[in-house]
XYZ file of C-alpha atoms in Angstrom:
781
model
C -22.133 51.214 13.794
C -25.304 50.577 15.831
C -27.450 52.470 13.289
C -26.142 50.304 10.438
C -26.772 47.098 12.394
C -30.320 48.147 13.284
C -31.013 48.860 9.593
C -29.755 45.356 8.727
C -32.066 43.846 11.347
C -35.070 45.755 9.989
C -34.279 44.597 6.440
C -33.982 40.976 7.603
C -37.335 41.060 9.364
C -38.971 42.738 6.362
C -37.811 40.204 3.793
C -40.725 38.578 1.962
C -39.009 35.214 1.676
C -38.782 33.138 4.777
C -37.138 30.177 6.506
C -38.632 26.782 7.041
C -38.781 25.903 10.742
C -41.046 24.078 13.174
C -43.571 26.206 15.020
C -44.866 25.412 18.452
C -47.823 23.695 16.858
C -45.856 20.973 15.085
C -43.063 20.512 17.602
C -42.785 17.279 19.579
C -43.107 17.906 23.328
C -41.827 15.282 25.750
C -42.089 16.445 29.328
C -41.727 13.074 30.997
C -44.912 11.802 29.504
C -45.586 14.845 27.303
C -45.639 14.383 23.567
C -47.382 16.986 21.417
C -47.515 15.890 17.784
C -48.582 18.385 15.169
C -51.100 21.102 15.821
C -52.864 21.309 19.132
C -55.855 19.392 17.793
C -53.704 16.291 17.573
C -53.143 13.944 20.453
C -50.730 14.560 23.282
C -49.409 12.317 26.011
C -48.676 13.841 29.370
C -48.417 11.324 32.165
C -49.377 8.886 29.369
C -52.657 10.744 28.968
C -53.626 10.411 25.323
C -55.353 13.788 24.999
C -54.846 17.030 23.051
C -52.707 19.685 24.665
C -55.782 21.940 24.719
C -57.334 19.634 27.338
C -54.561 20.114 29.889
C -54.706 22.755 32.662
C -51.001 23.565 32.705
C -48.353 25.775 31.081
C -45.785 24.208 28.759
C -42.890 25.934 26.945
C -40.398 24.429 24.528
C -37.330 25.201 22.460
C -36.030 22.822 19.788
C -32.387 21.964 19.258
C -32.755 23.084 15.655
C -33.278 26.635 16.885
C -30.247 26.269 19.157
C -27.994 24.613 16.579
C -28.346 27.318 13.930
C -27.312 29.837 16.600
C -24.283 27.836 17.661
C -25.712 27.191 21.141
C -24.655 24.026 22.968
C -24.629 25.254 26.599
C -27.678 25.009 28.821
C -27.217 28.500 30.283
C -27.502 29.995 26.776
C -30.428 27.775 25.785
C -32.771 28.567 28.679
C -32.941 32.252 27.773
C -35.567 31.179 25.203
C -37.870 29.963 27.981
C -39.969 32.636 29.766
C -39.463 33.278 33.474
C -36.262 31.213 33.583
C -32.784 32.158 34.783
C -29.755 29.882 35.026
C -27.292 30.958 37.701
C -23.703 29.864 37.034
C -21.064 30.071 39.759
C -17.375 29.169 40.131
C -17.108 28.582 36.388
C -19.571 25.731 35.759
C -21.856 25.036 38.751
C -25.414 25.778 37.665
C -28.739 26.310 39.408
C -32.037 26.769 37.559
C -34.624 29.329 38.690
C -38.188 29.109 37.352
C -40.898 31.552 38.355
C -38.623 32.791 41.123
C -38.132 29.369 42.715
C -34.671 27.842 43.026
C -33.400 24.255 42.660
C -35.783 23.489 39.824
C -35.422 19.785 38.952
C -33.873 18.922 35.614
C -34.815 15.660 33.927
C -33.149 13.701 31.153
C -35.694 11.859 28.974
C -38.258 12.130 31.771
C -35.933 10.860 34.543
C -35.042 13.271 37.328
C -31.426 14.219 37.857
C -31.459 13.855 41.646
C -28.253 15.897 41.986
C -30.173 19.077 41.159
C -32.266 18.705 44.316
C -29.390 19.422 46.698
C -26.624 21.399 44.972
C -25.614 23.287 41.877
C -23.952 21.021 39.335
C -22.226 21.242 35.933
C -24.160 20.076 32.863
C -22.640 18.657 29.742
C -23.225 19.943 26.218
C -26.597 19.791 24.462
C -25.478 18.369 21.119
C -27.354 15.080 21.652
C -30.585 16.903 22.503
C -33.743 17.010 20.406
C -35.588 19.620 22.481
C -35.924 21.239 25.890
C -39.340 21.583 27.484
C -40.504 23.347 30.595
C -43.579 22.415 32.594
C -44.289 25.382 34.864
C -45.768 25.354 38.339
C -45.745 22.705 41.089
C -45.412 19.217 39.619
C -44.730 17.087 42.690
C -47.730 14.970 41.770
C -45.980 14.026 38.516
C -42.306 14.068 39.408
C -41.984 13.742 43.164
C -40.655 16.047 45.843
C -39.116 19.523 45.449
C -40.918 20.490 42.216
C -42.347 23.965 42.817
C -41.517 26.573 40.162
C -41.502 23.993 37.405
C -39.497 21.171 35.899
C -37.185 21.216 32.891
C -36.970 18.135 30.712
C -34.093 17.585 28.282
C -35.227 15.237 25.533
C -32.423 13.416 23.724
C -32.468 12.268 20.116
C -34.436 9.098 19.480
C -33.528 6.092 17.330
C -34.753 6.549 13.783
C -35.238 4.232 10.766
C -34.288 7.083 8.406
C -30.611 7.460 7.510
C -29.087 10.453 9.306
C -25.571 11.768 8.662
C -24.723 15.201 10.079
C -21.204 16.533 10.627
C -20.155 19.985 11.747
C -16.889 21.785 12.476
C -16.755 25.252 14.025
C -14.158 27.847 14.918
C -14.770 30.998 16.914
C -13.416 33.764 19.077
C -10.713 32.987 21.629
C -9.669 29.891 19.736
C -13.020 28.158 20.245
C -12.910 24.847 18.329
C -15.837 22.400 18.088
C -16.561 19.213 16.146
C -19.814 17.254 16.159
C -21.011 14.076 14.408
C -24.618 12.834 14.396
C -25.633 9.503 12.822
C -28.814 7.464 12.704
C -30.711 4.833 10.773
C -31.629 1.176 10.639
C -29.044 -1.340 11.849
C -30.813 -4.619 11.123
C -34.389 -5.807 11.047
C -36.465 -3.818 13.552
C -33.377 -2.313 15.271
C -32.805 1.420 14.738
C -30.162 3.678 16.250
C -28.998 7.252 16.846
C -25.427 8.200 17.773
C -23.793 11.519 18.580
C -20.218 12.552 19.378
C -19.002 16.005 20.333
C -15.656 17.603 21.149
C -14.913 21.216 22.044
C -11.793 23.038 23.171
C -11.380 26.755 23.765
C -9.044 29.253 25.368
C -12.073 31.244 26.477
C -12.873 34.912 26.886
C -11.278 34.868 30.365
C -8.741 32.135 29.583
C -10.705 29.410 31.370
C -9.580 26.758 28.871
C -12.774 24.676 28.975
C -12.720 21.287 27.231
C -15.586 18.886 26.580
C -15.935 15.405 25.148
C -19.241 13.526 24.979
C -20.820 10.535 23.275
C -24.369 9.198 23.005
C -25.981 6.042 21.599
C -29.673 5.139 21.437
C -31.102 1.827 20.219
C -34.775 1.112 19.645
C -36.832 -1.741 18.252
C -40.403 -2.936 17.929
C -40.278 -6.414 19.444
C -43.682 -7.248 18.035
C -46.926 -5.468 17.198
C -47.666 -4.730 20.864
C -44.287 -4.124 22.516
C -41.131 -2.097 21.981
C -37.878 -1.337 23.741
C -35.572 1.678 23.856
C -32.029 1.599 25.331
C -29.870 4.714 25.671
C -26.443 5.483 27.051
C -24.073 8.436 27.144
C -20.814 9.639 28.640
C -19.012 12.933 29.111
C -15.487 14.003 30.062
C -15.505 17.726 30.803
C -12.874 20.047 32.207
C -13.469 23.669 33.195
C -11.332 26.550 34.339
C -12.697 27.681 37.679
C -13.854 31.263 38.047
C -13.237 33.530 41.041
C -14.312 36.747 39.330
C -12.923 40.236 39.769
C -11.814 41.828 43.061
C -14.833 42.378 45.316
C -16.962 45.490 45.385
C -16.616 47.812 48.338
C -18.629 46.702 51.368
C -18.504 50.250 52.784
C -17.613 53.736 51.606
C -13.883 54.109 50.935
C -12.047 57.419 51.377
C -8.786 58.859 50.114
C -6.107 59.727 52.646
C -7.190 63.408 52.481
C -10.728 62.487 53.544
C -12.416 62.810 50.136
C -14.749 60.025 49.017
C -13.084 57.554 46.622
C -15.625 54.743 46.203
C -19.139 54.257 47.511
C -20.310 50.996 49.031
C -21.159 48.573 46.241
C -18.772 50.159 43.736
C -15.903 48.362 42.046
C -12.274 49.419 41.669
C -12.241 51.545 38.488
C -10.298 50.564 35.409
C -10.153 46.791 35.985
C -9.181 44.714 32.978
C -12.139 42.338 32.651
C -10.066 39.711 30.834
C -7.705 39.238 33.771
C -8.100 36.156 35.955
C -7.302 36.026 39.661
C -7.394 32.258 40.063
C -4.434 30.209 41.193
C -2.538 28.102 38.645
C -3.537 24.914 40.515
C -7.300 25.490 40.281
C -9.337 22.949 38.304
C -12.810 21.483 37.870
C -13.363 18.078 36.279
C -16.745 16.478 35.674
C -16.913 12.925 34.303
C -19.976 10.738 34.091
C -22.010 8.165 32.235
C -25.571 6.891 32.206
C -27.640 4.051 30.794
C -31.401 3.580 30.611
C -33.914 1.130 29.238
C -37.590 1.648 28.499
C -40.045 -1.156 27.770
C -43.609 -0.587 26.595
C -46.340 -3.222 26.258
C -49.760 -2.484 24.771
C -52.576 -4.744 25.945
C -55.163 -2.968 23.795
C -55.787 0.381 22.140
C -56.811 1.743 25.523
C -54.297 0.143 27.890
C -50.501 -0.091 28.098
C -47.762 -0.833 30.623
C -44.431 1.023 30.674
C -41.303 0.386 32.718
C -38.311 2.761 32.685
C -35.083 1.725 34.409
C -32.096 4.089 34.612
C -28.660 4.402 36.217
C -26.381 7.452 36.344
C -22.796 7.879 37.572
C -21.336 11.341 38.126
C -17.904 12.426 39.397
C -16.994 16.022 40.276
C -13.464 16.938 41.354
C -12.774 20.566 42.332
C -10.070 22.849 43.672
C -10.864 26.509 43.374
C -9.651 29.857 44.616
C -12.907 31.357 45.787
C -12.378 34.264 48.137
C -10.380 37.357 47.179
C -9.675 39.630 50.146
C -8.207 43.095 50.520
C -5.431 43.732 53.014
C -6.276 45.926 56.022
C -4.230 47.731 58.650
C -4.883 49.934 61.662
C -1.807 51.934 60.653
C -1.866 54.475 57.793
C 0.276 52.342 55.486
C -2.248 52.338 52.591
C -3.681 55.174 50.479
C -7.341 54.553 51.359
C -9.395 53.902 54.458
C -12.854 52.935 55.732
C -14.405 55.112 58.418
C -15.346 52.841 61.348
C -16.715 55.719 63.410
C -14.234 55.727 66.269
C -11.252 54.771 64.144
C -9.990 54.400 60.563
C -9.361 51.006 58.945
C -6.820 51.405 56.125
C -7.297 49.252 53.028
C -4.949 48.260 50.215
C -6.744 48.465 46.856
C -3.640 47.680 44.806
C -3.551 43.973 45.747
C -5.818 41.094 46.736
C -5.067 37.995 48.773
C -6.194 34.465 47.875
C -7.546 33.618 51.307
C -9.921 30.685 51.049
C -9.366 27.982 48.425
C -11.915 25.161 48.539
C -11.247 21.462 47.850
C -14.027 18.918 47.423
C -15.295 16.054 45.304
C -18.737 14.464 44.854
C -19.321 10.969 43.460
C -23.024 10.304 42.911
C -24.610 7.015 41.825
C -28.318 7.150 41.058
C -30.652 4.250 40.335
C -34.257 4.834 39.344
C -37.278 2.945 38.092
C -40.775 3.965 36.981
C -43.577 1.463 36.440
C -46.777 2.871 34.948
C -50.136 1.611 33.722
C -52.082 4.027 31.533
C -55.124 4.054 29.319
C -58.751 5.127 29.214
C -62.193 3.788 30.176
C -65.806 4.960 30.345
C -68.338 5.366 33.127
C -71.542 5.825 31.183
C -70.859 8.544 28.625
C -67.938 10.021 30.574
C -64.442 9.216 29.366
C -61.560 8.816 31.830
C -57.920 9.105 30.722
C -55.793 7.725 33.523
C -52.314 6.799 34.655
C -51.260 5.003 37.804
C -47.710 4.288 38.748
C -44.938 3.581 41.209
C -41.538 5.265 41.141
C -38.378 4.509 43.057
C -35.052 6.315 43.187
C -31.933 6.001 45.255
C -28.870 8.205 45.174
C -25.686 7.220 46.962
C -23.366 10.205 47.126
C -19.900 10.272 48.677
C -18.510 13.748 49.260
C -14.823 14.183 50.020
C -13.513 17.412 51.495
C -10.163 19.027 52.150
C -11.198 22.062 54.188
C -8.356 22.009 56.719
C -6.152 24.645 55.090
C -2.628 25.340 56.266
C -2.347 28.499 58.410
C -0.741 31.559 56.883
C 2.322 31.274 59.123
C 2.846 27.603 58.189
C 1.545 27.395 54.615
C 4.123 24.810 53.441
C 3.093 22.209 56.020
C 1.947 19.102 54.115
C 0.008 17.835 57.147
C -2.816 20.157 56.121
C -5.285 19.623 53.269
C -4.216 22.632 51.169
C -0.696 23.995 51.328
C 2.011 25.537 49.189
C 3.256 28.947 48.095
C -0.009 29.789 46.333
C -2.213 29.764 49.436
C -2.563 33.229 50.995
C -0.528 34.635 48.112
C -0.951 38.336 47.375
C -1.359 39.352 43.724
C -1.609 42.702 41.987
C -5.068 43.999 41.109
C -4.061 45.500 37.752
C -1.725 42.748 36.534
C -2.435 39.531 38.465
C 0.204 36.806 38.208
C 0.272 33.444 39.965
C 2.571 33.419 42.986
C 3.017 29.661 43.096
C 1.208 26.338 43.172
C -1.094 24.802 45.765
C -1.146 21.124 46.638
C -4.241 19.472 48.071
C -5.672 16.272 49.499
C -8.828 15.020 51.205
C -9.264 14.423 54.936
C -12.999 13.826 55.427
C -15.687 11.772 53.722
C -19.430 12.414 54.005
C -21.523 9.439 52.942
C -25.188 10.047 52.131
C -28.034 7.889 50.894
C -31.357 9.141 49.497
C -34.349 6.866 48.984
C -37.670 7.939 47.500
C -40.780 5.819 46.910
C -43.810 7.348 45.236
C -47.234 6.114 44.179
C -49.475 8.277 42.035
C -52.690 8.351 40.066
C -54.285 10.938 37.812
C -57.460 11.064 35.803
C -58.445 13.514 33.090
C -62.247 13.371 32.941
C -63.996 14.369 29.722
C -67.503 14.897 31.060
C -68.451 17.344 28.268
C -66.947 18.312 24.920
C -66.318 21.806 26.283
C -65.340 20.947 29.871
C -62.473 18.765 31.116
C -61.434 18.050 34.700
C -58.017 16.862 35.918
C -57.661 15.112 39.273
C -54.247 13.881 40.393
C -52.742 12.708 43.676
C -49.400 11.334 44.857
C -47.907 9.992 48.063
C -44.123 10.103 48.546
C -41.961 8.497 51.212
C -38.467 9.931 51.567
C -35.506 8.755 53.628
C -32.153 10.485 53.970
C -29.133 8.968 55.721
C -25.786 10.596 56.441
C -22.581 9.496 58.092
C -18.923 10.495 58.063
C -15.428 9.044 58.179
C -11.796 10.037 57.784
C -10.103 9.398 54.459
C -6.769 7.633 54.196
C -3.689 8.652 52.211
C -5.452 11.892 51.258
C -7.386 10.196 48.448
C -11.076 9.506 47.838
C -11.176 6.373 49.990
C -12.256 5.639 53.561
C -12.562 2.673 55.920
C -16.194 1.676 56.458
C -15.266 0.398 59.902
C -14.493 4.001 60.902
C -17.880 5.401 59.895
C -19.894 7.200 62.531
C -23.485 5.990 63.110
C -25.935 7.122 60.453
C -28.119 10.156 61.114
C -31.530 9.527 59.586
C -34.337 11.834 58.475
C -37.627 10.527 57.125
C -40.414 12.532 55.500
C -43.618 11.630 53.750
C -46.215 13.800 52.085
C -49.398 13.786 50.045
C -49.526 16.153 47.068
C -52.277 16.924 44.599
C -53.006 18.689 41.342
C -56.443 19.605 40.061
C -57.626 21.725 37.171
C -60.534 22.622 34.957
C -60.435 23.375 31.219
C -63.122 25.215 29.226
C -63.075 25.109 25.408
C -65.566 27.648 24.005
C -64.230 26.781 20.521
C -61.827 24.060 19.482
C -58.983 26.549 18.879
C -59.232 28.182 22.309
C -58.863 26.745 25.792
C -59.142 28.501 29.150
C -57.993 26.774 32.311
C -57.470 27.089 36.040
C -55.448 24.810 38.262
C -54.221 24.326 41.827
C -51.344 22.153 42.980
C -49.295 21.442 46.085
C -45.601 20.848 46.763
C -43.202 19.560 49.378
C -39.444 19.481 49.854
C -38.030 17.053 52.439
C -35.703 18.215 55.201
C -32.034 17.195 55.057
C -30.677 19.193 58.024
C -28.898 17.463 60.907
C -27.330 19.034 64.014
C -23.905 20.592 63.555
C -21.450 21.987 66.052
C -21.537 25.701 66.920
C -24.935 26.155 65.288
C -28.213 27.480 66.715
C -31.445 26.251 65.115
C -34.698 28.202 65.240
C -38.206 26.782 64.816
C -41.165 28.269 62.968
C -41.921 30.582 65.879
C -38.389 31.940 66.045
C -37.562 29.993 69.219
C -34.421 27.936 69.691
C -34.821 24.198 68.999
C -33.815 21.637 71.598
C -31.670 19.396 69.414
C -31.998 15.610 69.455
C -28.800 14.128 68.073
C -29.066 11.909 65.008
C -32.514 13.168 64.007
C -33.628 15.577 61.351
C -34.265 19.058 62.689
C -36.789 20.756 60.430
C -40.171 19.862 58.981
C -40.452 19.579 55.186
C -41.081 22.739 53.225
C -44.583 22.777 51.807
C -46.337 25.013 49.352
C -48.981 25.454 46.689
C -49.745 27.286 43.454
C -52.830 28.711 41.781
C -52.723 29.332 38.058
C -55.078 30.504 35.328
C -54.248 30.564 31.657
C -55.358 30.393 28.084
C -54.033 28.852 24.876
C -55.074 29.762 21.338
C -54.155 28.165 18.004
C -55.003 29.388 14.519
C -54.325 26.691 11.932
C -50.564 26.206 11.625
C -49.910 29.949 11.544
C -50.276 31.117 15.128
C -50.102 29.744 18.624
C -50.314 31.972 21.670
C -50.520 31.280 25.386
C -50.697 33.327 28.559
C -50.917 32.481 32.242
C -50.992 34.187 35.634
C -49.783 32.452 38.787
C -49.353 32.688 42.521
C -46.908 30.414 44.380
C -46.475 30.150 48.149
C -43.711 28.238 49.909
C -43.972 27.802 53.683
C -41.549 26.682 56.380
C -38.494 27.824 54.470
C -35.074 27.235 56.007
C -32.831 30.288 56.034
C -29.173 30.660 57.011
C -28.483 33.965 58.766
C -24.683 33.651 58.828
C -22.306 33.628 61.799
C -23.101 35.936 64.700
C -21.751 36.698 68.150
C -24.116 35.190 70.716
C -22.216 36.188 73.859
C -18.770 36.106 75.433
C -16.703 33.434 77.125
C -15.039 33.723 80.533
C -12.151 35.676 79.019
C -14.425 38.146 77.279
C -13.878 36.713 73.783
C -16.961 36.649 71.521
C -18.718 33.313 71.038
C -19.476 32.893 67.334
C -22.227 30.556 66.116
C -24.093 29.965 62.868
C -27.818 30.739 62.937
C -30.208 28.603 60.832
C -33.963 28.814 61.140
C -37.211 27.538 59.672
C -38.723 30.900 60.185
C -40.802 32.144 57.296
C -42.396 31.930 53.883
C -41.760 32.984 50.313
C -44.217 33.795 47.596
C -43.983 34.445 43.893
C -46.589 35.975 41.643
C -46.577 37.046 38.051
C -47.549 36.175 34.511
C -45.971 35.001 31.272
C -46.883 35.279 27.599
C -45.639 33.308 24.583
C -46.382 33.747 20.903
C -45.213 31.636 17.961
C -45.950 32.718 14.401
C -45.306 30.810 11.192
C -46.645 33.105 8.428
C -45.273 30.892 5.660
C -43.482 27.562 5.389
C -40.224 29.521 5.174
C -40.362 31.609 8.336
C -40.967 31.415 12.038
C -40.974 34.014 14.798
C -41.193 33.452 18.537
C -41.371 35.784 21.493
C -41.961 35.458 25.207
C -42.277 37.777 28.180
C -42.451 37.023 31.887
C -42.979 39.138 34.983
C -42.077 37.615 38.359
C -42.237 39.185 41.820
C -40.701 36.885 44.443
C -40.352 37.892 48.101
C -39.689 36.535 51.554
C -42.691 36.853 53.873
C -43.650 36.358 57.484
C -40.147 36.106 58.884
C -40.785 35.312 62.536
C -39.009 37.578 65.049
C -36.198 36.102 67.096
C -33.549 37.420 69.449
C -30.669 36.850 67.038
C -31.483 38.545 63.743
C -34.113 40.798 62.204
C -34.982 40.599 58.500
C -37.649 42.580 56.693
C -39.770 41.369 53.809
C -37.627 41.642 50.697
C -37.112 40.403 47.176
C -35.282 37.120 46.669
C -31.761 37.338 45.278
C -30.889 36.309 41.706
C -34.512 36.559 40.496
C -35.280 39.191 37.804
C -38.645 40.921 37.671
C -38.776 40.981 33.875
C -37.414 38.682 31.183
C -38.047 38.819 27.444
C -36.902 37.001 24.335
C -37.640 37.145 20.616
C -36.110 35.122 17.838
C -36.819 34.441 14.207
C -35.570 32.350 11.302
C -35.824 33.244 7.629
C -34.677 31.424 4.470
C -34.839 32.356 0.815
C -36.744 29.495 -0.911
C -36.021 30.367 -4.541
C -34.125 32.683 -6.853
C -30.407 33.352 -6.991
C -30.242 33.535 -3.175
C -31.995 30.214 -2.674
C -30.556 28.423 0.358
C -29.539 31.652 2.087
C -30.968 31.913 5.614
C -30.880 34.372 8.483
C -31.528 34.167 12.194
C -31.922 36.859 14.796
C -32.268 36.664 18.583
C -32.916 39.356 21.172
C -33.116 38.760 24.912
C -33.578 40.929 28.005
C -32.608 40.175 31.602
C -33.771 42.553 34.313
C -31.686 43.749 37.251
C -31.060 41.180 39.980
C -29.478 41.496 43.412
C -26.752 39.003 44.280
C -27.012 39.173 48.092
C -29.623 39.991 50.723
C -27.674 43.084 51.782
C -28.227 44.412 48.237
C -24.634 45.627 48.196
C -24.241 44.326 44.655
C -26.523 43.761 41.705
C -26.341 42.832 38.051
C -27.691 45.658 35.926
C -30.393 44.886 33.404
C -29.179 44.233 29.869
C -30.239 43.465 26.310
C -28.296 41.040 24.132
C -28.640 40.734 20.358
C -27.282 37.795 18.341
C -27.334 37.375 14.564
C -26.489 34.623 12.122
C -26.406 33.856 8.438
C -25.926 30.579 6.572
C -25.887 29.280 3.013
C -26.844 25.737 2.022
C -25.383 24.211 -1.120
C -27.114 21.507 -3.163
C -24.548 18.879 -2.168
C -25.535 19.042 1.533
C -22.799 21.427 2.608
C -23.801 24.406 4.750
C -21.647 27.428 5.569
C -22.692 29.580 8.505
C -21.534 32.430 10.674
C -22.892 33.759 13.966
C -22.157 36.954 15.854
C -23.159 37.051 19.516
C -23.561 40.211 21.572
C -23.641 42.190 18.345
C -23.591 45.589 20.064
C -20.742 44.611 22.410
C -22.845 45.183 25.524
C -21.002 45.051 28.857
C -22.924 42.913 31.303
C -22.594 40.337 34.094
C -24.815 37.467 35.180
C -22.699 35.667 37.767
C -20.620 36.521 40.830
C -18.658 34.705 43.528
C -19.925 35.321 47.084
C -22.253 37.905 45.590
C -19.451 40.492 45.491
C -16.821 39.217 43.015
C -18.337 39.959 39.623
C -17.696 37.738 36.600
C -17.897 39.788 33.376
C -20.018 38.514 30.508
C -18.561 37.833 27.061
C -18.117 40.801 24.698
C -18.899 40.573 20.992
C -17.759 37.211 19.605
C -18.164 35.130 16.465
C -18.457 31.519 15.339
C -17.866 30.170 11.803
C -19.098 26.676 10.894
C -18.834 24.171 8.081
C -21.538 21.477 8.149
C -22.473 18.506 5.975
C -25.777 16.616 5.886
C -26.474 13.545 3.763
C -29.617 14.054 1.729
């Protein structure tokens, strides 16, 4: 079977007739203020700098929605595999965290506006059907986008209003009863007013019976008010529901022996013969994510060399979650089970036939974010030297109320409704080989955590063209950050609290200066070589908590002052060198090497015994310290080829080596320099599109994608890892003259077994086996 499929792939790549598709050189880039139009010789705006991309000392990657749509991709975790050095970590079914160049909590922006949620937690993201492109600016970008931007920043650019009539409709059906419907409209409404609208619905049983459902809508309106000013207003909503994911029973944390003393499983191994389709979640588990947003952008041109832009936005997001998270084996000091763990002086017997649902988690986050950006940009001359500048002020505030129900009923009183989670399902024991729900769980909220984030930033950057072959970028920013947190009890178990019962606010304030500078050399117009340096900071949000020991940078215990922030901001920097080459509209290639350093990192070392009380019982405390540094070094390469108007091929490779460094010694824990978890050393992708432009097969098109993800460890103990894997996806479509298109996609063609997510680092979630998607689409021509 594999041999036949490889022959098909070779034939597809060897075909002499090709598919029309945008290359990197004629794609529109929009990273906040990035807009690359046409080949690299044409103008680009980044930070409203009206210069060619070749003049900029930074790395930019992009993937268009057209390339995603023909592959049936509408999820962000599938889309980012076409960006080098990027990994999206998904946990508990839908909570996602983006890693870029080995750095976590990479900010994600929508139309150039930061999603402030991504700075503090993993979050679900809605579908990408209203998206025009995704672009990645790599390296520290605090000077452009504010705090916490170290590995890079991902911008999701939504579809813009258009005067041209657009009518696109698509229906799809795939494996595990996957049903999708999408409608995309655009055109002129009246006079100068244009629009774009998108609606999407999806419903699926799912490979592991998660039963995910999504509904989203999007509307964009735009108009030229007069010859010098224009306005753009956009809004969207989503109503998404996900089945939570607790994974498979955990791997062994130590060697496990048979009753006769022979080795059964080594540490890190999984129970053999597990059915990867089986779910171990409780019947009451759920995850709902609802939200909406609205934004308005006004632009006023005073002259050809000066304009003012104001961008106002508001976002509402609601997450509601109850999930079975921890699966535990049953243990006994008596030989009542068939297997045991050797504890040295005694044997601990373990039951591998069942698991217990021991720690369900109940929480909800409601986030309301208001932001505004006011910018003045343009160019001027000092003698014969041209300056391209932008100066601006940004403001954002996020009010987030978190509601928790962490007070679970005890095992000997699990039906007591006085507790937050209770019922027959809690602490239930289910079979490993044929898991069945053992009853419902009911839940409520008991605590509210109220937080407020405020950020003010002022910035200025200047790209200086002091010679036709040499360009210099100078940029600086000053940010002021304030974080406030308080708590209260809820009432009636719902997401409400009495403000009169709030505790006093704890307040942390940080401010920082960041910079970015770079030099570009253009020996010929098609080739640019650049170097750059940039800084970064991430504000501290840690306040004192009970039964916790805090360590400073020297490894010494901190004398806590109640109501104040504990740690200094994380700070860091990056050095980068790269090159970019363009040959007509046929080839564009780029390469860069980088070094990133992050200092004053905050690390949680878990719960440890720090002594004994008067009765000899151990005193357990959590240990958190600002005790070290991390660095990341590597390189990435991208190539885009468009040999004819009917073909395009893209490939990218990235090598990243990320480690913890300089962990200061302390009396509680000892940690050696080691690789960071969930960061692969090597990633690779290649994809191509081909269409037959004439003959009896005119309108027939093919697409092929190959991606590689290297091995990653899921915990610092390295007791579990995801093995490296290759995935191959293929698709074929046929376009009729009346605007109808028939298409089919096969993902994971070679039915590769793999995993890329786990709960607690030990409960593996299997990846999807081979699956298909059939689609019927119509476009008005």
